[in-house]
CSV table of C-alpha atoms and ligand atoms in Angstrom, one decimal:
chain,number,residue,atom,x,y,z
A,1,MET,CA,-17.2,-5.0,11.5
A,2,ILE,CA,-16.4,-2.6,8.7
A,3,PRO,CA,-13.5,-3.6,6.4
A,4,LYS,CA,-10.4,-1.4,6.8
A,5,ILE,CA,-8.1,-1.4,3.8
A,6,TYR,CA,-4.7,0.2,4.1
A,7,PHE,CA,-2.9,1.3,1.0
A,8,VAL,CA,0.9,1.0,1.5
A,9,GLY,CA,3.9,1.4,-0.7
A,10,THR,CA,6.9,3.5,-1.6
A,11,ALA,CA,6.6,7.3,-2.2
A,12,GLY,CA,4.9,7.9,-5.5
A,13,ALA,CA,3.7,4.3,-5.9
A,14,GLY,CA,0.2,5.7,-6.4
A,15,LYS,CA,-1.5,5.1,-3.0
A,16,SER,CA,-3.4,8.3,-2.8
A,17,THR,CA,-4.5,8.1,-6.5
A,18,MET,CA,-5.6,4.5,-5.9
A,19,VAL,CA,-7.6,5.4,-2.8
A,20,ASN,CA,-9.5,7.8,-5.0
A,21,ALA,CA,-9.9,5.4,-7.9
A,22,PHE,CA,-11.0,2.6,-5.6
A,23,LYS,CA,-13.5,4.7,-3.8
A,24,GLU,CA,-15.0,5.6,-7.1
A,25,TRP,CA,-15.0,1.9,-8.1
A,26,ILE,CA,-16.8,0.9,-4.8
A,27,THR,CA,-19.3,3.7,-5.2
A,28,GLN,CA,-20.1,2.5,-8.7
A,29,LEU,CA,-20.9,-0.9,-7.2
A,30,SER,CA,-23.5,0.9,-4.9
A,31,TYR,CA,-21.4,0.6,-1.8
A,32,ASP,CA,-20.1,3.4,0.5
A,33,ALA,CA,-16.5,4.0,1.3
A,34,ILE,CA,-14.9,6.6,3.5
A,35,THR,CA,-11.3,7.8,3.1
A,36,VAL,CA,-8.8,8.4,5.8
A,37,ASN,CA,-5.6,10.4,5.1
A,38,LEU,CA,-2.8,9.5,7.4
A,39,ASP,CA,-0.1,11.6,5.7
A,40,PRO,CA,0.5,14.8,7.7
A,41,GLY,CA,2.8,16.1,5.0
A,42,ALA,CA,0.3,15.6,2.0
A,43,GLU,CA,0.2,18.8,0.1
A,44,TYR,CA,-2.2,17.7,-2.5
A,45,LEU,CA,-4.7,14.8,-2.4
A,46,PRO,CA,-6.7,13.6,-5.4
A,47,TYR,CA,-9.7,13.2,-3.1
A,48,THR,CA,-11.3,15.0,-0.1
A,49,PRO,CA,-10.6,12.8,2.9
A,50,ASP,CA,-13.5,12.2,5.3
A,51,ILE,CA,-11.0,11.9,8.1
A,52,ASP,CA,-7.7,13.8,7.8
A,53,ILE,CA,-4.7,13.6,10.2
A,54,ARG,CA,-3.7,17.0,8.9
A,55,GLU,CA,-6.5,18.5,11.0
A,56,ASP,CA,-4.5,17.5,14.1
A,57,ILE,CA,-0.9,17.3,13.0
A,58,SER,CA,0.6,19.9,10.6
A,59,LEU,CA,4.0,19.2,9.3
A,60,GLU,CA,4.8,22.9,9.3
A,61,GLY,CA,3.6,23.2,12.9
A,62,VAL,CA,5.9,20.3,13.9
A,63,MET,CA,8.8,21.9,12.1
A,64,SER,CA,8.5,25.1,14.0
A,65,GLU,CA,7.6,23.6,17.3
A,66,TYR,CA,10.4,21.1,17.4
A,67,ASN,CA,12.9,23.2,15.3
A,68,LEU,CA,13.2,20.5,12.7
A,69,GLY,CA,13.6,20.2,8.9
A,70,PRO,CA,11.0,18.5,6.8
A,71,ASN,CA,12.5,15.0,7.1
A,72,GLY,CA,12.8,15.1,10.9
A,73,ALA,CA,9.3,16.6,11.2
A,74,GLN,CA,7.9,13.7,9.1
A,75,ILE,CA,9.2,11.2,11.6
A,76,VAL,CA,8.0,13.2,14.6
A,77,SER,CA,4.6,13.6,13.0
A,78,ALA,CA,4.4,9.9,12.4
A,79,ASP,CA,5.2,9.3,16.0
A,80,LEU,CA,2.7,11.9,17.2
A,81,MET,CA,-0.1,10.1,15.4
A,82,VAL,CA,-0.1,7.6,18.2
A,83,GLU,CA,-1.9,10.2,20.3
A,84,ASP,CA,-4.7,10.4,17.8
A,85,VAL,CA,-5.4,6.7,17.4
A,86,GLN,CA,-8.5,6.8,19.7
A,87,LYS,CA,-9.8,9.9,17.9
A,88,ILE,CA,-9.3,8.4,14.5
A,89,LYS,CA,-11.1,5.2,15.6
A,90,ASP,CA,-14.0,7.2,17.1
A,91,LEU,CA,-14.3,9.2,13.9
A,92,VAL,CA,-14.2,6.1,11.7
A,93,GLU,CA,-16.9,4.5,13.9
A,94,SER,CA,-19.1,7.6,13.6
A,95,TYR,CA,-19.5,6.9,9.9
A,96,ASP,CA,-21.9,4.2,8.7
A,97,SER,CA,-19.9,3.1,5.7
A,98,ASP,CA,-19.3,-0.2,4.0
A,99,TYR,CA,-15.5,0.3,3.6
A,100,VAL,CA,-12.8,2.4,5.1
A,101,LEU,CA,-9.9,3.2,2.7
A,102,ILE,CA,-6.8,4.3,4.5
A,103,ASP,CA,-4.1,6.2,2.7
A,104,ALA,CA,-0.7,5.6,4.3
A,105,PRO,CA,1.9,8.4,4.5
A,106,GLY,CA,3.9,9.1,1.3
A,107,GLN,CA,7.1,7.7,2.6
A,108,LEU,CA,6.9,4.0,3.2
A,109,GLU,CA,9.1,3.9,6.2
A,110,LEU,CA,6.9,6.3,8.2
A,111,PHE,CA,4.1,3.8,8.1
A,112,ALA,CA,6.0,0.6,8.0
A,113,PHE,CA,8.7,1.1,10.6
A,114,ARG,CA,7.2,3.5,13.2
A,115,GLU,CA,5.1,2.2,16.0
A,116,SER,CA,2.0,4.4,15.5
A,117,SER,CA,0.8,2.6,12.4
A,118,ARG,CA,0.8,-0.7,14.2
A,119,GLU,CA,-1.1,0.9,17.0
A,120,ILE,CA,-3.7,2.2,14.6
A,121,ILE,CA,-4.2,-1.2,13.1
A,122,ARG,CA,-4.2,-2.9,16.5
A,123,GLN,CA,-6.9,-0.6,17.8
A,124,MET,CA,-9.0,-0.6,14.7
A,125,ASP,CA,-10.4,-4.1,14.1
A,126,PRO,CA,-7.3,-6.0,13.0
A,127,GLU,CA,-9.5,-8.9,12.1
A,128,ALA,CA,-11.3,-6.8,9.6
A,129,SER,CA,-8.2,-5.2,8.2
A,130,SER,CA,-6.1,-5.9,5.2
A,131,MET,CA,-3.2,-4.2,3.5
A,132,ILE,CA,-2.8,-3.6,-0.2
A,133,TYR,CA,0.9,-3.3,-0.9
A,134,LEU,CA,1.6,-1.4,-4.0
A,135,PHE,CA,4.7,-2.4,-6.0
A,136,ASP,CA,5.5,0.6,-8.1
A,137,ALA,CA,5.5,-0.7,-11.8
A,138,SER,CA,8.3,1.7,-12.6
A,139,LEU,CA,10.6,0.0,-10.1
A,140,LEU,CA,9.9,-3.5,-11.6
A,141,LYS,CA,11.3,-2.8,-15.0
A,142,THR,CA,14.7,-4.2,-14.2
A,143,ALA,CA,15.6,-7.5,-12.5
A,144,SER,CA,17.6,-5.6,-9.8
A,145,GLY,CA,14.7,-3.3,-9.2
A,146,TYR,CA,12.4,-6.2,-9.0
A,147,ILE,CA,14.5,-7.9,-6.4
A,148,SER,CA,15.1,-4.8,-4.3
A,149,SER,CA,11.4,-4.0,-4.4
A,150,HIS,CA,10.6,-7.5,-3.0
A,151,PHE,CA,13.2,-7.2,-0.3
A,152,LEU,CA,11.5,-4.0,0.8
A,153,ALA,CA,8.1,-5.6,0.7
A,154,MET,CA,9.4,-8.5,2.7
A,155,SER,CA,10.6,-6.2,5.4
A,156,VAL,CA,7.2,-4.5,5.5
A,157,LEU,CA,5.4,-7.8,5.6
A,158,THR,CA,7.3,-8.9,8.7
A,159,ARG,CA,6.0,-5.9,10.6
A,160,PHE,CA,2.2,-6.6,10.2
A,161,SER,CA,0.0,-9.6,10.8
A,162,ILE,CA,-3.0,-8.6,8.7
A,163,PRO,CA,-3.6,-10.0,5.2
A,164,PHE,CA,-1.2,-8.6,2.8
A,165,LEU,CA,-2.3,-8.2,-0.8
A,166,PRO,CA,0.6,-7.4,-3.2
A,167,VAL,CA,-0.3,-5.5,-6.4
A,168,ILE,CA,1.6,-3.9,-9.2
A,169,SER,CA,0.4,-0.3,-9.3
A,170,LYS,CA,0.5,2.1,-12.3
A,171,ALA,CA,0.5,-1.0,-14.5
A,172,ASP,CA,-0.5,1.2,-17.5
A,173,LEU,CA,3.1,2.4,-17.6
A,174,LEU,CA,4.4,-1.1,-18.5
A,175,VAL,CA,4.9,-1.9,-22.1
A,176,PRO,CA,4.1,-5.5,-23.2
A,177,GLU,CA,7.8,-6.6,-23.1
A,178,GLU,CA,8.1,-5.4,-19.5
A,179,ARG,CA,4.9,-7.2,-18.5
A,180,ARG,CA,6.3,-10.4,-20.1
A,181,ASN,CA,9.5,-10.0,-18.1
A,182,ILE,CA,7.7,-9.5,-14.9
A,183,SER,CA,5.5,-12.6,-15.4
A,184,LYS,CA,8.6,-14.6,-16.3
A,185,TRP,CA,10.4,-13.5,-13.2
A,186,GLU,CA,7.3,-14.2,-11.1
A,187,SER,CA,7.0,-17.7,-12.2
A,188,ASN,CA,10.7,-18.7,-12.6
A,189,SER,CA,13.4,-17.5,-10.2
A,190,GLY,CA,16.1,-19.0,-12.5
A,191,GLU,CA,15.0,-16.5,-15.2
A,192,LEU,CA,15.1,-13.7,-12.7
A,193,LEU,CA,18.7,-14.6,-11.9
A,194,GLU,CA,19.6,-14.9,-15.5
A,195,SER,CA,18.1,-11.4,-16.2
A,196,LEU,CA,20.1,-10.1,-13.3
A,197,ARG,CA,23.3,-11.5,-14.8
A,198,GLU,CA,22.5,-9.9,-18.2
A,199,GLU,CA,21.8,-6.6,-16.5
A,200,ARG,CA,25.3,-6.7,-14.9
A,201,ALA,CA,23.8,-5.3,-11.8
A,202,THR,CA,26.0,-4.4,-8.8
A,203,ILE,CA,24.0,-6.8,-6.6
A,204,ASP,CA,26.0,-10.0,-5.8
A,205,ILE,CA,24.4,-13.0,-7.5
A,206,GLN,CA,24.7,-15.3,-4.5
A,207,PHE,CA,23.2,-12.7,-2.3
A,208,ALA,CA,20.4,-12.2,-4.8
A,209,GLU,CA,19.8,-15.9,-4.9
A,210,SER,CA,19.4,-16.1,-1.1
A,211,ILE,CA,17.1,-13.0,-1.2
A,212,ILE,CA,15.0,-14.6,-3.9
A,213,SER,CA,14.6,-17.9,-2.0
A,214,SER,CA,13.7,-16.2,1.3
A,215,VAL,CA,11.2,-13.9,-0.4
A,216,LYS,CA,9.8,-16.9,-2.3
A,217,SER,CA,9.0,-18.6,1.0
A,218,LEU,CA,6.7,-15.7,1.9
A,219,ASP,CA,4.8,-16.1,-1.3
A,220,ILE,CA,4.9,-12.5,-2.5
A,221,ILE,CA,7.2,-13.2,-5.4
A,222,GLY,CA,4.4,-15.0,-7.2
A,223,ALA,CA,1.8,-13.4,-9.5
A,224,LYS,CA,0.7,-10.0,-8.4
A,225,LEU,CA,-2.4,-8.3,-9.6
A,226,PRO,CA,-1.6,-5.4,-12.1
A,227,ILE,CA,-3.8,-2.4,-11.3
A,228,SER,CA,-4.1,1.1,-12.7
A,229,SER,CA,-5.9,4.2,-11.5
A,230,VAL,CA,-5.6,5.6,-15.0
A,231,ASN,CA,-7.6,2.9,-16.9
A,232,SER,CA,-9.1,1.0,-13.9
A,233,GLU,CA,-7.3,-2.2,-14.9
A,234,GLY,CA,-7.5,-4.9,-12.2
A,235,LEU,CA,-9.9,-3.0,-9.9
A,236,ASP,CA,-12.7,-5.6,-10.3
A,237,GLN,CA,-10.2,-8.4,-9.3
A,238,LEU,CA,-8.9,-6.3,-6.5
A,239,TYR,CA,-12.4,-5.9,-5.2
A,240,SER,CA,-13.0,-9.6,-5.5
A,241,TYR,CA,-9.8,-10.5,-3.7
A,242,LEU,CA,-10.7,-8.2,-0.8
A,243,GLN,CA,-14.1,-9.7,-0.6
A,244,GLY,CA,-12.5,-13.1,-0.4
A,245,ILE,CA,-10.3,-12.0,2.4
A,246,LEU,CA,-12.7,-9.9,4.3
A,247,GLU,CA,-16.1,-11.4,3.8
A,248,GLY,CA,-15.4,-15.0,3.1
A,249,GLY,CA,-16.2,-14.3,-0.6
A,250,GLU,CA,-19.7,-13.0,-0.1
A,251,ASP,CA,-20.8,-9.6,-1.2
A,252,LEU,CA,-21.9,-7.2,1.4
A,253,GLU,CA,-25.6,-6.5,1.4
A,254,LYS,CA,-26.1,-3.7,-1.1
A,255,ARG,CA,-27.5,-0.5,0.2
B,1,GDP,N1,0.3,6.3,-15.2
B,1,GDP,C1,-0.1,6.3,-13.9
B,1,GDP,N2,0.2,7.2,-13.0
B,1,GDP,C2,-0.3,7.2,-11.8
B,1,GDP,C3,-1.1,6.1,-11.4
B,1,GDP,N3,-1.4,6.3,-10.1
B,1,GDP,C4,-0.8,7.4,-9.7
B,1,GDP,N4,-0.1,7.9,-10.7
B,1,GDP,C5,0.8,9.1,-10.7
B,1,GDP,O1,1.9,8.9,-9.8
B,1,GDP,C6,2.2,10.0,-9.0
B,1,GDP,C7,2.2,9.6,-7.6
B,1,GDP,O2,0.9,9.2,-7.2
B,1,GDP,P1,0.4,9.3,-5.7
B,1,GDP,O3,-1.0,8.7,-5.7
B,1,GDP,O4,0.5,10.7,-5.1
B,1,GDP,O5,1.4,8.4,-4.9
B,1,GDP,P2,1.6,8.1,-3.4
B,1,GDP,O6,2.9,8.8,-3.0
B,1,GDP,O7,1.9,6.6,-3.3
B,1,GDP,O8,0.4,8.5,-2.7
B,1,GDP,C8,1.2,11.1,-9.4
B,1,GDP,O9,1.8,11.9,-10.3
B,1,GDP,C9,0.1,10.3,-10.0
B,1,GDP,O10,-0.6,11.0,-11.0
B,1,GDP,C10,-1.5,5.1,-12.3
B,1,GDP,O11,-2.3,4.2,-12.1
B,1,GDP,N5,-1.0,5.3,-13.6
B,2,MG,MG1,0.1,9.9,-1.1
């Protein structure tokens, strides 16, 4: 079974850029990876996908056929993807690659909250699949942003049953003080609440407390791997984590 790795996160979190960077990383280790673009609305991709949903679904085509604006067309396109699941699966299987890197649509909700993505995962080796969830570093700079990002991640986590690997993307954008704050919040929820108080955020402290404790029970509030496509930080660890999940820690046989 070929590992399938889904890159998921909010718009602009760096999914497409990371698919490219991680493919390069894997190639450098003498493995093969193919890339799959599931974003019908992608105007520019930093890589040339081996399999591209845009060949079957065009956002502009959906806009004119269904008389919709871009937002409505994004939703219809995501739903139409369900008709392509078998084709995507057949195409993926036609490649003899070591890894399949899957770039989720730009808008998180299109992947996380529509049925077609679950169908794709369900039909394509769920046992060999894992999800890298990108927490956008720029949203983790404040305590309130940190909490709302986790709330969102928690709601995504509840939708899927494959291994969920939370990372902090674009980590090169964090200055040392921001990194220190994030580690502090990750290890101590009392500190997180204290920072929230200092920030005078609009979020109700009691509500925040209950969010933090429920998120904590899902174990995603703990240390997340900082990664960067710009300076390749964390890519070696990301690769090892994935090996641990997908292959029981053993390297695939090198080609
Ligand atoms: N500094 C920095 N910028 C990044 C990184 N990854 C992506 N970006 C930038 O963030 C923006 C959104 O990236 P993209 O990969 O398209 O995000 P996506 O919507 O999640 O696919 C682009 O301008 C990228 O150049 C990173 O690791 N570091
Ligand atoms: Mg993208």
